[in-house]
Coordinates of C-alpha atoms in Angstrom, one line a residue:
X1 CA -17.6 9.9 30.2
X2 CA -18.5 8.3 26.8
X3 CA -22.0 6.8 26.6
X4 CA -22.1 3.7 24.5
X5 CA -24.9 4.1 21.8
X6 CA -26.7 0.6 20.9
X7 CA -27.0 1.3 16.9
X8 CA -29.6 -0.9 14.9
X9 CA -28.5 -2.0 12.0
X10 CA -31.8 -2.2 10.7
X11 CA -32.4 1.0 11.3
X12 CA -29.8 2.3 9.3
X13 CA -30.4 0.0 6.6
X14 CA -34.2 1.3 6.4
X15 CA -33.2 5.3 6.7
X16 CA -30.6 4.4 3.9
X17 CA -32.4 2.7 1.4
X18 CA -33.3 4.5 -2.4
X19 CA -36.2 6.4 -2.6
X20 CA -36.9 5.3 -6.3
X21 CA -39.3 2.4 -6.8
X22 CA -37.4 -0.6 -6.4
X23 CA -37.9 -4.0 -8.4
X24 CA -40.3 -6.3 -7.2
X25 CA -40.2 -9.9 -7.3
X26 CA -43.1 -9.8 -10.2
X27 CA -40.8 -7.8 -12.5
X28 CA -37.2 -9.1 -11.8
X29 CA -38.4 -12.9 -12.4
X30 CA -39.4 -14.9 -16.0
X31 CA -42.2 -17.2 -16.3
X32 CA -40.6 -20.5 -17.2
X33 CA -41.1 -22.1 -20.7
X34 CA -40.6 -25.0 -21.9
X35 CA -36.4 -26.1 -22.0
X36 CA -35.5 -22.9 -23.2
X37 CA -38.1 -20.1 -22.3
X38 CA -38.9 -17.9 -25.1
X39 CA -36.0 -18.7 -27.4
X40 CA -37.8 -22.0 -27.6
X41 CA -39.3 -20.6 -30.7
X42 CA -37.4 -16.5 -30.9
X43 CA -33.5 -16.6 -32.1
X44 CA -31.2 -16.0 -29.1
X45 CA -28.9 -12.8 -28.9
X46 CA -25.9 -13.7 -30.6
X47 CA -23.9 -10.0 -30.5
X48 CA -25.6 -7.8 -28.7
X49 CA -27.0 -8.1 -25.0
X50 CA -30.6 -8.4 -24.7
X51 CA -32.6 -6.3 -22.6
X52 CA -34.0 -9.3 -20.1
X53 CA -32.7 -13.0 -19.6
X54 CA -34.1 -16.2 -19.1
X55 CA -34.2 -18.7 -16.5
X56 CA -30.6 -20.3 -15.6
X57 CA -32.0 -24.4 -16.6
X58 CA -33.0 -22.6 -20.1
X59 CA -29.5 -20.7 -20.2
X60 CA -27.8 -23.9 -19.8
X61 CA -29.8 -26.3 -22.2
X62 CA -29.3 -23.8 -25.0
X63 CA -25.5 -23.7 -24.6
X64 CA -25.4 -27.5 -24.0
X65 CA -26.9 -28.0 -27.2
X66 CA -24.8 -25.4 -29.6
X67 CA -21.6 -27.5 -27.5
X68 CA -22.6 -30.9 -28.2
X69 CA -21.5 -29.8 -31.6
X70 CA -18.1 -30.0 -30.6
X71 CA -15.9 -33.2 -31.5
X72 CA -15.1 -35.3 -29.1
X73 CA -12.3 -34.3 -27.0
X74 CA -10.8 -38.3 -26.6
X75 CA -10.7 -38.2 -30.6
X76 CA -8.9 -35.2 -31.2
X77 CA -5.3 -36.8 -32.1
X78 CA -4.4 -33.2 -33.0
X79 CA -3.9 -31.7 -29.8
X80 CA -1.1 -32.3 -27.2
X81 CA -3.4 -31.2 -24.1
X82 CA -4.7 -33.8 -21.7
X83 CA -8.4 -34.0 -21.5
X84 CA -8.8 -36.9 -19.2
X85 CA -7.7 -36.7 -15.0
X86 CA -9.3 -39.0 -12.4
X87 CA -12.7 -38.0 -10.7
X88 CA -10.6 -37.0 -7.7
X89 CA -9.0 -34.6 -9.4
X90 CA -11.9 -33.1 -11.4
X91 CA -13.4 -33.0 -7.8
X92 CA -10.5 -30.5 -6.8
X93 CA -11.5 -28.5 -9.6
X94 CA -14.9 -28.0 -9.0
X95 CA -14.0 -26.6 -5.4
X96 CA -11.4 -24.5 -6.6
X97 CA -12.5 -23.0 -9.8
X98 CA -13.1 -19.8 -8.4
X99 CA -9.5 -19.6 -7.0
X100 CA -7.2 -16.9 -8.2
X101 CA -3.6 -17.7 -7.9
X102 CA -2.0 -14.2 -7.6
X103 CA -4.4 -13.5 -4.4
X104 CA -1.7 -15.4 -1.7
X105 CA -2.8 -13.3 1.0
X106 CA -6.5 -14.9 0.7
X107 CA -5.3 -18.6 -0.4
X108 CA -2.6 -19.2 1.3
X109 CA -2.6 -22.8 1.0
X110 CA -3.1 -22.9 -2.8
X111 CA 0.3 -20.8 -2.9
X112 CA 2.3 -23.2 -0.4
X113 CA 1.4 -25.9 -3.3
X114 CA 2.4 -23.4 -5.7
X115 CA 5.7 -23.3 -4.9
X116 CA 6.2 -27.0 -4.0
X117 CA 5.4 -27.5 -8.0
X118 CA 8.3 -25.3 -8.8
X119 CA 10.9 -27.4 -6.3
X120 CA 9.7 -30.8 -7.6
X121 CA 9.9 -28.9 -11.3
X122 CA 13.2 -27.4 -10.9
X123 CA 14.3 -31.1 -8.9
X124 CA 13.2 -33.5 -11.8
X125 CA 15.4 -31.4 -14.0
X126 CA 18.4 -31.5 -11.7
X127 CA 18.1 -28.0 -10.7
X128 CA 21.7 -27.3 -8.9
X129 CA 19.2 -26.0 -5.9
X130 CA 15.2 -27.1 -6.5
X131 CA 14.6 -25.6 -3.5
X132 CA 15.8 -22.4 -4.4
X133 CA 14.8 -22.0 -7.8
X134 CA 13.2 -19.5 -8.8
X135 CA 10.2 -20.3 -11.2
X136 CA 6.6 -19.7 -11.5
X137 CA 2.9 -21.0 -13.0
X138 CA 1.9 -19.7 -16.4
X139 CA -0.8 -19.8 -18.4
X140 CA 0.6 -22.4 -20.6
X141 CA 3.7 -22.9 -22.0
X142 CA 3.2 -20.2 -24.8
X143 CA 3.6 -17.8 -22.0
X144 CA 6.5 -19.2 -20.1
X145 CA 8.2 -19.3 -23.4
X146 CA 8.0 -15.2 -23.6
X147 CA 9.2 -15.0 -19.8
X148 CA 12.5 -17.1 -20.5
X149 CA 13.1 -15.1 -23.8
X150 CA 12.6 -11.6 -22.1
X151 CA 14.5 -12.5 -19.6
X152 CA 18.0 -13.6 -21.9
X153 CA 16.8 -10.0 -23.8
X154 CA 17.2 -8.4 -20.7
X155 CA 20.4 -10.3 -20.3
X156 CA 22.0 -9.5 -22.8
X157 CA 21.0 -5.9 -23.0
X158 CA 22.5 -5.2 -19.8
X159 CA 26.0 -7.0 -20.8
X160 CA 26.2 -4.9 -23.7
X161 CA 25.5 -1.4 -21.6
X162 CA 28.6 -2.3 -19.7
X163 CA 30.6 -2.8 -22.4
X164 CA 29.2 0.8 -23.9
X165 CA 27.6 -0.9 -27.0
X166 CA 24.5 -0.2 -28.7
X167 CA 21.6 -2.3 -28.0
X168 CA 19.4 -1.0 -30.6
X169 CA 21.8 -1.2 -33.8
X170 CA 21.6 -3.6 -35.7
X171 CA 19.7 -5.0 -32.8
X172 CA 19.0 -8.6 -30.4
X173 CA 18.3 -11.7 -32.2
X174 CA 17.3 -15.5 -31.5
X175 CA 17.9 -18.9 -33.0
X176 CA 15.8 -21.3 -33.2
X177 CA 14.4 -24.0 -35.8
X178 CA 12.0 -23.6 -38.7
X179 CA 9.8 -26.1 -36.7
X180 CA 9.8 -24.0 -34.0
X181 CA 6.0 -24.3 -32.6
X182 CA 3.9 -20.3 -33.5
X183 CA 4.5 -19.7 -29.5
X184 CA 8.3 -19.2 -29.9
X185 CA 8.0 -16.7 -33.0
X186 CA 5.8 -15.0 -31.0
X187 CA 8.2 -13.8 -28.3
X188 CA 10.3 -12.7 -30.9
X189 CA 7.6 -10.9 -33.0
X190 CA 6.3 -9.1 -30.0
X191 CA 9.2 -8.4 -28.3
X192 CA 10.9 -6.8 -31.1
X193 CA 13.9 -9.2 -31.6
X194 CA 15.1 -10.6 -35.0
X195 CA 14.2 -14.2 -35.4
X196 CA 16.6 -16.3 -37.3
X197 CA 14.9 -19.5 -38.5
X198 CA 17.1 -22.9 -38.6
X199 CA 16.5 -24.7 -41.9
X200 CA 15.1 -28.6 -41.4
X201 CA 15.1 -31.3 -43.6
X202 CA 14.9 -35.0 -44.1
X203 CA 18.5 -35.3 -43.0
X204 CA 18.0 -33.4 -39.8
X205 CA 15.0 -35.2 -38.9
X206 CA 12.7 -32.4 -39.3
X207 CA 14.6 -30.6 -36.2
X208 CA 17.1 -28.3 -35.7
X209 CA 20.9 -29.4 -36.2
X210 CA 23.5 -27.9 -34.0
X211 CA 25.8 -27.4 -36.3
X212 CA 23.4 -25.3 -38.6
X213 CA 22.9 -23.5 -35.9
X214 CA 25.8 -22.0 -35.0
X215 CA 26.1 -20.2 -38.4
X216 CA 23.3 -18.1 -37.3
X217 CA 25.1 -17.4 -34.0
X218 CA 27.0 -13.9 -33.4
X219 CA 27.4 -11.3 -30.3
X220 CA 23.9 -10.0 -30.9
X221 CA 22.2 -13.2 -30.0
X222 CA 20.6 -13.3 -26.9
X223 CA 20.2 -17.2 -26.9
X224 CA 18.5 -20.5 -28.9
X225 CA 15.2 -21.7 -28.0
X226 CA 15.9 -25.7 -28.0
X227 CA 12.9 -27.9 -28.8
X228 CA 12.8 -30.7 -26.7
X229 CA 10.2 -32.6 -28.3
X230 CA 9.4 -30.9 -31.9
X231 CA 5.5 -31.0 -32.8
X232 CA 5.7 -32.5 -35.7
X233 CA 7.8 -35.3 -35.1
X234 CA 7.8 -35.6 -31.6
X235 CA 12.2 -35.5 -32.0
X236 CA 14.4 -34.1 -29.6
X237 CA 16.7 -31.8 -30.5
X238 CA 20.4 -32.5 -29.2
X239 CA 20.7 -29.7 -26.2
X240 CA 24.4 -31.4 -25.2
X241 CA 25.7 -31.2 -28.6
X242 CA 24.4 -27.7 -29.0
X243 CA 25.9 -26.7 -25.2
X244 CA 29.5 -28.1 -26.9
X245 CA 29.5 -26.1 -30.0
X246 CA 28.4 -23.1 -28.0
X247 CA 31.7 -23.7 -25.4
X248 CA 34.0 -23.4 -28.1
X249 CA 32.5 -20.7 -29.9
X250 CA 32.9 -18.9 -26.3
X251 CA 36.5 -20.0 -25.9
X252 CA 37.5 -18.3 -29.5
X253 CA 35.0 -15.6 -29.2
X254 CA 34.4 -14.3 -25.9
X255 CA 30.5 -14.0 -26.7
X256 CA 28.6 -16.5 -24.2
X257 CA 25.0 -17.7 -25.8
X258 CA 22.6 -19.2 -23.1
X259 CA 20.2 -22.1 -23.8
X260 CA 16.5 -21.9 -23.2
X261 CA 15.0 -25.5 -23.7
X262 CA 11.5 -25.1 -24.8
X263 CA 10.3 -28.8 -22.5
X264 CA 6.5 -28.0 -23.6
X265 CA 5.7 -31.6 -24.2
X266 CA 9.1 -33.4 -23.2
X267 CA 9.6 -32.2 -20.1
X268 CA 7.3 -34.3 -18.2
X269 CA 8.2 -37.5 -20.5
X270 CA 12.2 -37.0 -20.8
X271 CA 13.1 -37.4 -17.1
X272 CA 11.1 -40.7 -17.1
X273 CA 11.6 -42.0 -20.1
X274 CA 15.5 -41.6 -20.3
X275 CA 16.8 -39.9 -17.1
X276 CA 20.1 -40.1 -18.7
X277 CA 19.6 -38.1 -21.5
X278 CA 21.2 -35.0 -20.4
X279 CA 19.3 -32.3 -21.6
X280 CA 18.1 -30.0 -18.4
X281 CA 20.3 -27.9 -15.8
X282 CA 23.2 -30.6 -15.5
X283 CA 23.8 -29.0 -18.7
X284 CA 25.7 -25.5 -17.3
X285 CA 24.5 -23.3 -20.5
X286 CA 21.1 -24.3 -19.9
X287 CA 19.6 -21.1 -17.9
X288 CA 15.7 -21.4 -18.3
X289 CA 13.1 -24.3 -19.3
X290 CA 9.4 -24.2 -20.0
X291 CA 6.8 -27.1 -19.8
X292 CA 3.8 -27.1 -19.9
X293 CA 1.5 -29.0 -17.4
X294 CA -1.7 -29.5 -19.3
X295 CA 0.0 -31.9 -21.6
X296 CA 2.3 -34.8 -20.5
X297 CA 2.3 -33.3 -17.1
X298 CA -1.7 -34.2 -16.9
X299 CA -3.1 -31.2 -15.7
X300 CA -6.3 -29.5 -17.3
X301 CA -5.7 -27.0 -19.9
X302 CA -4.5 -23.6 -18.6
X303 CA -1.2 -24.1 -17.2
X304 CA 2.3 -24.5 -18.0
X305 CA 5.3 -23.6 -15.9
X306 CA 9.2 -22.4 -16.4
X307 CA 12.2 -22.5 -14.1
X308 CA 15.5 -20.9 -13.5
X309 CA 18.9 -22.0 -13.5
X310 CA 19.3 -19.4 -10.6
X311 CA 18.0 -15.8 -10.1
X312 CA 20.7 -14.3 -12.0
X313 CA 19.1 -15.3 -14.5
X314 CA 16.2 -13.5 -14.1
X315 CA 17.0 -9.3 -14.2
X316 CA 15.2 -7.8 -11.3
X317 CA 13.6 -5.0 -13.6
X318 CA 11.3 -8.3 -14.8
X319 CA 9.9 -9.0 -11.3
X320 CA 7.2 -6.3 -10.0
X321 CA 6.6 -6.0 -6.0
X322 CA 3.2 -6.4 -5.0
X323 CA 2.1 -4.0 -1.3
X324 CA -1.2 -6.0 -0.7
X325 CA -3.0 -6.3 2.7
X326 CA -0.4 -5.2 4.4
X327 CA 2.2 -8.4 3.3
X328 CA 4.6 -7.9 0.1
X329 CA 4.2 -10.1 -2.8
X330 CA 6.3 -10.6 -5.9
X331 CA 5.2 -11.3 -9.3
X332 CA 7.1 -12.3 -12.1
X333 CA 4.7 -13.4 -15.2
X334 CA 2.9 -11.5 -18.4
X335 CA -0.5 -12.3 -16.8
X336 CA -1.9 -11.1 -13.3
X337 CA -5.0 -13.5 -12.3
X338 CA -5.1 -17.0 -13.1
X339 CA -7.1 -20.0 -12.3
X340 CA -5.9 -21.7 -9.3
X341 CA -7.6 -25.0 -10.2
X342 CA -4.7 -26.3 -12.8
X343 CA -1.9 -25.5 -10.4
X344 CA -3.9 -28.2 -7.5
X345 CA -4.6 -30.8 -10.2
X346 CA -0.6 -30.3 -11.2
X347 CA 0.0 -31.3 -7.5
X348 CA -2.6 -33.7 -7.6
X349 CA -0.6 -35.7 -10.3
X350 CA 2.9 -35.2 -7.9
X351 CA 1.0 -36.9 -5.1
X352 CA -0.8 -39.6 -6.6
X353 CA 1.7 -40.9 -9.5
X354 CA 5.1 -39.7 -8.1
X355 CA 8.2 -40.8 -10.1
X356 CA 6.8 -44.7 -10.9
X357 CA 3.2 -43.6 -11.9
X358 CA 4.7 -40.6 -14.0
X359 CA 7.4 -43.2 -15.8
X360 CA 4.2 -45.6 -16.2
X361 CA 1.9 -43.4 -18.3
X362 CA 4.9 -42.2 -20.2
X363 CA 5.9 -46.1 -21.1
X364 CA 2.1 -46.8 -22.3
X365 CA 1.9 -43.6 -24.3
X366 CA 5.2 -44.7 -26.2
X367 CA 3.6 -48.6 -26.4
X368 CA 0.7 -47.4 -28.2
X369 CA 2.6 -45.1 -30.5
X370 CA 5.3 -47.3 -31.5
X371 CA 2.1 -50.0 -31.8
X372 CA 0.3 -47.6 -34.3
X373 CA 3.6 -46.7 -36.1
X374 CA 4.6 -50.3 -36.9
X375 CA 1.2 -51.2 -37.9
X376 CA 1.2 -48.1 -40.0
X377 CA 4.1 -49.6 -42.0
X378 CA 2.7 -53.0 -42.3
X379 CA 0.1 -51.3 -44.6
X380 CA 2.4 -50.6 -47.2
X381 CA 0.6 -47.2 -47.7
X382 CA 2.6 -45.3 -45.2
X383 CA 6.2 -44.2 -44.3
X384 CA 6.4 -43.3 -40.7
X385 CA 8.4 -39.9 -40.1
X386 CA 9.0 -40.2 -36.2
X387 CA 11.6 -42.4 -34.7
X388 CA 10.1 -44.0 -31.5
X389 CA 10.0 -47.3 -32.5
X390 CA 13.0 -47.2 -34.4
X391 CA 16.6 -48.2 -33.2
X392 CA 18.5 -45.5 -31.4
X393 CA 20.2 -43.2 -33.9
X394 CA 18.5 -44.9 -37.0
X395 CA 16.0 -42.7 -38.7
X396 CA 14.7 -44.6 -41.6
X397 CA 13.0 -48.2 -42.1
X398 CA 11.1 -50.5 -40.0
X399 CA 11.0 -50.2 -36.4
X400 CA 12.4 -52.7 -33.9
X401 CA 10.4 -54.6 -31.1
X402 CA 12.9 -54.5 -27.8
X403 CA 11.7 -55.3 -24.4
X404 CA 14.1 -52.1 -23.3
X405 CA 13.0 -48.5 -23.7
X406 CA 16.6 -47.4 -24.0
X407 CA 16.7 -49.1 -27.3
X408 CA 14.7 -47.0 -29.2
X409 CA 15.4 -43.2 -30.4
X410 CA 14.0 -40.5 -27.5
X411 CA 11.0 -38.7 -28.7
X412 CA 7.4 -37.8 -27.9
X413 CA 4.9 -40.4 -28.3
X414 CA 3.5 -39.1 -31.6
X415 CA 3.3 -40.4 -34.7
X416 CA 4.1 -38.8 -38.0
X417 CA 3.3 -40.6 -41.2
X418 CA 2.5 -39.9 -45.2
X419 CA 2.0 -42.1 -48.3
X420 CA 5.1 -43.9 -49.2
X421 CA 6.9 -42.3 -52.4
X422 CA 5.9 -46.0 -53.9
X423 CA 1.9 -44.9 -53.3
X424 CA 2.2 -41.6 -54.4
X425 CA 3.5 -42.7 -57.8
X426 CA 0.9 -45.3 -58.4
X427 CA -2.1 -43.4 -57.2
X428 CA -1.5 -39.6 -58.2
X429 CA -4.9 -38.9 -58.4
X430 CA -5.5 -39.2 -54.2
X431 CA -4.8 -36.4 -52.0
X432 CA -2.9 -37.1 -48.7
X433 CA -5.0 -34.3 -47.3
X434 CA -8.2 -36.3 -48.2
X435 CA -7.7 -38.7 -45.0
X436 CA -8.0 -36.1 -42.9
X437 CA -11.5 -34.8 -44.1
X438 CA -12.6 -38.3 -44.8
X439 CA -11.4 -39.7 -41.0
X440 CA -12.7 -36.1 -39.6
X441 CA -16.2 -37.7 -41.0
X442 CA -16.1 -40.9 -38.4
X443 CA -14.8 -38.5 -35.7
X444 CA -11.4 -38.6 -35.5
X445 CA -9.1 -35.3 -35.7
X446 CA -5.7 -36.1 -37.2
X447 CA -4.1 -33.4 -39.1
X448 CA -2.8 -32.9 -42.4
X449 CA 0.4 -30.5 -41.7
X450 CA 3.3 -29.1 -44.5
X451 CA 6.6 -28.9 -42.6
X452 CA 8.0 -26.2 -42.4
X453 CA 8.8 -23.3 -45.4
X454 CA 12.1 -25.0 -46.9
X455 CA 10.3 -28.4 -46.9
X456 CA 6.4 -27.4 -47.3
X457 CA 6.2 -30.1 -50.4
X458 CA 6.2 -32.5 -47.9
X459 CA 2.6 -33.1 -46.1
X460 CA 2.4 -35.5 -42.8
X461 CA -0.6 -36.6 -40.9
X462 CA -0.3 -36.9 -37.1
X463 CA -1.3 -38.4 -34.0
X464 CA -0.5 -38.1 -30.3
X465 CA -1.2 -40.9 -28.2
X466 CA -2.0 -39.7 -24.6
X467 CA -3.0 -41.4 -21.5
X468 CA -6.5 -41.6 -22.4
X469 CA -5.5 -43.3 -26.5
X470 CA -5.5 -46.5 -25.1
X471 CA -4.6 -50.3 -27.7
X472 CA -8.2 -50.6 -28.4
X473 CA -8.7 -47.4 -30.0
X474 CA -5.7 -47.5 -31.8
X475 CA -6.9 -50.1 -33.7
X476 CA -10.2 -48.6 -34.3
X477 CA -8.2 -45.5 -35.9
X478 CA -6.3 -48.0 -37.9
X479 CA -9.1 -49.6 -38.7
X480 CA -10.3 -46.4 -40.0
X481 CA -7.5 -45.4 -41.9
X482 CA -7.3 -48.6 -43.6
X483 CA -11.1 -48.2 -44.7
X484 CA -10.6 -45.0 -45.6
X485 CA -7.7 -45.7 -48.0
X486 CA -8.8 -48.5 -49.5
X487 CA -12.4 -47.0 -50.3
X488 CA -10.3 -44.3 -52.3
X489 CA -8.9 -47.2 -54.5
X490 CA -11.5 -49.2 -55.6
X491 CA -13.3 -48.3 -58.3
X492 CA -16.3 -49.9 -56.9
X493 CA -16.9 -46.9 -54.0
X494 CA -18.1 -43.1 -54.3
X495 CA -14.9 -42.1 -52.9
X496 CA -12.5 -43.7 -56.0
X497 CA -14.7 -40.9 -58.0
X498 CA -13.4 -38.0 -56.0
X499 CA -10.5 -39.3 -56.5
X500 CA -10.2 -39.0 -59.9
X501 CA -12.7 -36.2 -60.2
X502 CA -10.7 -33.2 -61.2
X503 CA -7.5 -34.3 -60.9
X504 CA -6.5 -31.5 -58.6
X505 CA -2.6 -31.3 -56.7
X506 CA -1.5 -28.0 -54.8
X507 CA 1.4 -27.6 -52.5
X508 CA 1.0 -24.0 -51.9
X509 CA 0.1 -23.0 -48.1
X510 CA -3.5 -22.2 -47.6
X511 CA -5.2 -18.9 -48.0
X512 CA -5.4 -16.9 -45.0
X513 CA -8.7 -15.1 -44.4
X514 CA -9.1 -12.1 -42.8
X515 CA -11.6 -10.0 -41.1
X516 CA -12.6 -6.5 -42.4
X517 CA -10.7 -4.8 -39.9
X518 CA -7.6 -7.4 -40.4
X519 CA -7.7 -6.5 -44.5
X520 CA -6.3 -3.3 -43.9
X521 CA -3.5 -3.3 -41.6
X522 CA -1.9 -7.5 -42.3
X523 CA 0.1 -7.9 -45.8
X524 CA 0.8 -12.0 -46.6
X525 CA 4.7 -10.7 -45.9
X526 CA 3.7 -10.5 -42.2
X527 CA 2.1 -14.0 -41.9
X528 CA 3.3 -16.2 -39.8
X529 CA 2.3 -19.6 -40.5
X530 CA 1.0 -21.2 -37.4
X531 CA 2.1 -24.9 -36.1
X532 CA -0.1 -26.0 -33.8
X533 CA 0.6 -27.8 -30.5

């Protein structure tokens, strides 16, 4: 017979407890100061811990402070990510942030919505089978771009092991354009596959060309990274045209080259804009796309998402099985734990726009870019280099005012713009890159970028409208840019005198600066020049 032994818990806890002296309340708490305790008046630790903190309300005042610094997030025109979702959402947020994705066993829920993103993903870009497309959350498109590259590597290295060939001489390779955004010369940096850089010009639009593609095509190429929606233009490049080329290079060759579309901005704008702009997986070659959900999908920064055509198209060696708690999970992506918050607001957005509320925002954002374009032009300072408000398939002059979205050329609603050729001649002394400095001044944040290496004489400053650029503040930014431009003309204004002081004109890319540590290891030779999203 087994006697049942009542054990006290406090007991155990009082037999159990350290014999050292132990902290008492005197010792482990801080007399408040004033706002922010002593570093009211002593420099706070910058790089090394300090031995004893300060109160939590002192903590937050001093970080508040050194972040009010920051520009404002509504006037930074330089960035594609959304910074504005309705209080609902940002509710959602606040309940979840602690949330990690990858733990399904303990969020079940948040997982369910996981993989309803993916379906209505994979089913707005005419996924053969949305609901059994395979896809997963990343942590922004930058990553999901390395996922649908690895996974055409891995492709194509096991095609050429059956076929006995070499995988390592002379190597894989991958095509894309010269304004191919830093994220998709990454993959191929990191991943140790040759990149071959499309030239773009003026008569491409600033975007790849099919045709020039294809000369850089051959049986080592794993695929081409398509940029729906290029960042400095906002064009799209033509995926159907590409897909035909690609056919009857197959039918004379034998070698079949699959399509990754890098969607980043376009793929939550495309499908709504112009559903019948084939692009996506009606297209056969097409076997991966990437978005990204913090932009025109109106998320918060921090996710972005990519889908398969099927699951032979992702190699099983890429997808890792998880023994947790007693359940199986599977895992597919670079990065283990990531916010759950992102993923909700993404669903969030499904729920509460659907189809018509997506399509809305989308036609706004185009408004109010094709707004600021055309008033751009009325200036008669500025040529505008994007095509949104122009005619379908006409890539130079004014733009056109049609009641019908399917009149004007498909393209992200951003706007690319530089002095005419006119003002450049008559006012050689002013610096296109002084509008940006001067306009950074009252706020705004709208870039001065060189294209890319084979055109980097050319300098554009650009916008993106997003949901939260609404008419009136584009005509405070014109305003601003009009004020700006004609202070640097009259002779009457401090700003003229810069103008003319020095007299100074370079076209070379900036100096990169290194660390210490950077100094010895990075030669200019290795420097990839960054295009920011």
């Amino acid at each position: 017979m087994v006697l049942i032994q009542t054990i006290d818990a406090d007991t155990l806890v009082t037999l159990s407890r350290d014999r050292q002296p132990r902290i008492s309340s005197t010792q482990s708490s801080h007399k408040i100061k004033a706002y922010g305790d002593r570093y009211n008046t002593d420099p706070i630790p910058k790089y090394t811990l300090s031995e004893q903190g300060v109160s939590s309300d002192a903590a937050y005042n001093l970080i508040k402070d050194e972040l009010n610094l920051d520009g404002s997030t509504i006037l930074n025109l330089a960035s594609f990510v959304n910074t504005w979702i309705p209080p609902q959402a940002d509710e959602l947020v606040q309940q979840n942030a602690n949330k990690n994705l990858i733990d399904t066993d303990e969020y079940p829920s948040t997982h369910i919505l996981h993989s309803r993103c993916v379906s209505i993903i994979a089913s707005m870009w005419n996924s053969p089978s949305a609901k059994n497309t395979i896809g997963t959350a990343t942590t922004g498109s930058s990553e999901a771009i390395q996922l649908g590259g690895l996974a055409m590597k891995r492709v194509w290295q096991a095609k050429r092991k059956a076929a006995g060939k070499s995988i390592h001489e002379p190597g894989p390779n991958i095509v894309m354009g010269a304004n191919a955004q830093v994220a998709l010369e990454k993959f191929a940096r990191y991943f140790e596959v040759e990149c071959r850089l499309v030239p773009v010009d003026e008569s491409t639009c600033y975007r790849m060309d099919a045709a020039r593609a294809m000369e850089y095509v051959d049986e080592n190429t794993i695929g081409i990274y398509v940029i729906l929606g290029s960042t400095y233009s906002g064009h799209y490049e033509p995926v159907d045209e590409l897909a035909k080329l690609l056919d009857e290079y197959e039918a004379k060759t034998g070698i079949s080259v699959p399509i990754h579309v890098d969607a980043a901005s376009g793929g939550f704008l495309a499908p709504f804009l112009q559903p019948e702009l084939v692009w996506d997986f009606r297209i056969p070659r097409v076997v991966s796309i990437n978005t990204s959900g913090h932009k025109f999908g109106l998320s918060y920064v921090g996710v972005g998402w990519v889908v398969w055509r099927d699951k032979s198209y992702l190699p099983k060696d890429l997808i890792f099985e998880l023994h947790y708690l007693g359940s199986v999970q599977y895992t597919f992506s670079l990065n283990f734990s990531r916010p759950a918050a992102p993923i909700i607001v993404q669903y969030f957005n499904f729920l509460h726009l659907g189809r018509e509320g997506y399509r809305v925002v989308a036609l706004q954002d185009q408004q109010n870019a094709r707004l600021l374009s055309r008033a751009l032009e009325n200036t008669g300072y500025f040529m505008v280099v994007s095509d949104i408000h122009r005619r379908r398939g006409v890539h130079s002059g004014h733009g056109i005012d049609s009641p019908d979205i399917k009149d004007y050329e498909p393209g992200l609603p951003v706007v690319a713009f530089r002095f005419t050729d006119e003002f450049k001649k008559a006012h050689p002394d002013i610096q296109q890159s002084w509008i940006q400095t001067l306009l950074r001044a009252k706020g705004w944040i709208v870039p001065n970028y060189q294209l890319p290496p084979n055109m980097d004489n050319v300098e554009i400053l650009r916008v993106v409208v997003r949901i939260n650029f609404t008419e009136n503040m584009v005509e405070m930014l014109l305003g601003d840019i009009v004020s700006v431009v004609q202070k640097l003309l009259s002779s009457e204004t401090p700003l003229h005198a810069l103008a003319t002081l020095g007299n100074v004109h370079t076209n070379q890319r900036p100096e990169f600066k290194f660390t210490a540590f950077d100094q010895a290891e990075v030669t200019t030779g290795g420097v990839t020049y960054a295009r920011p999203c």
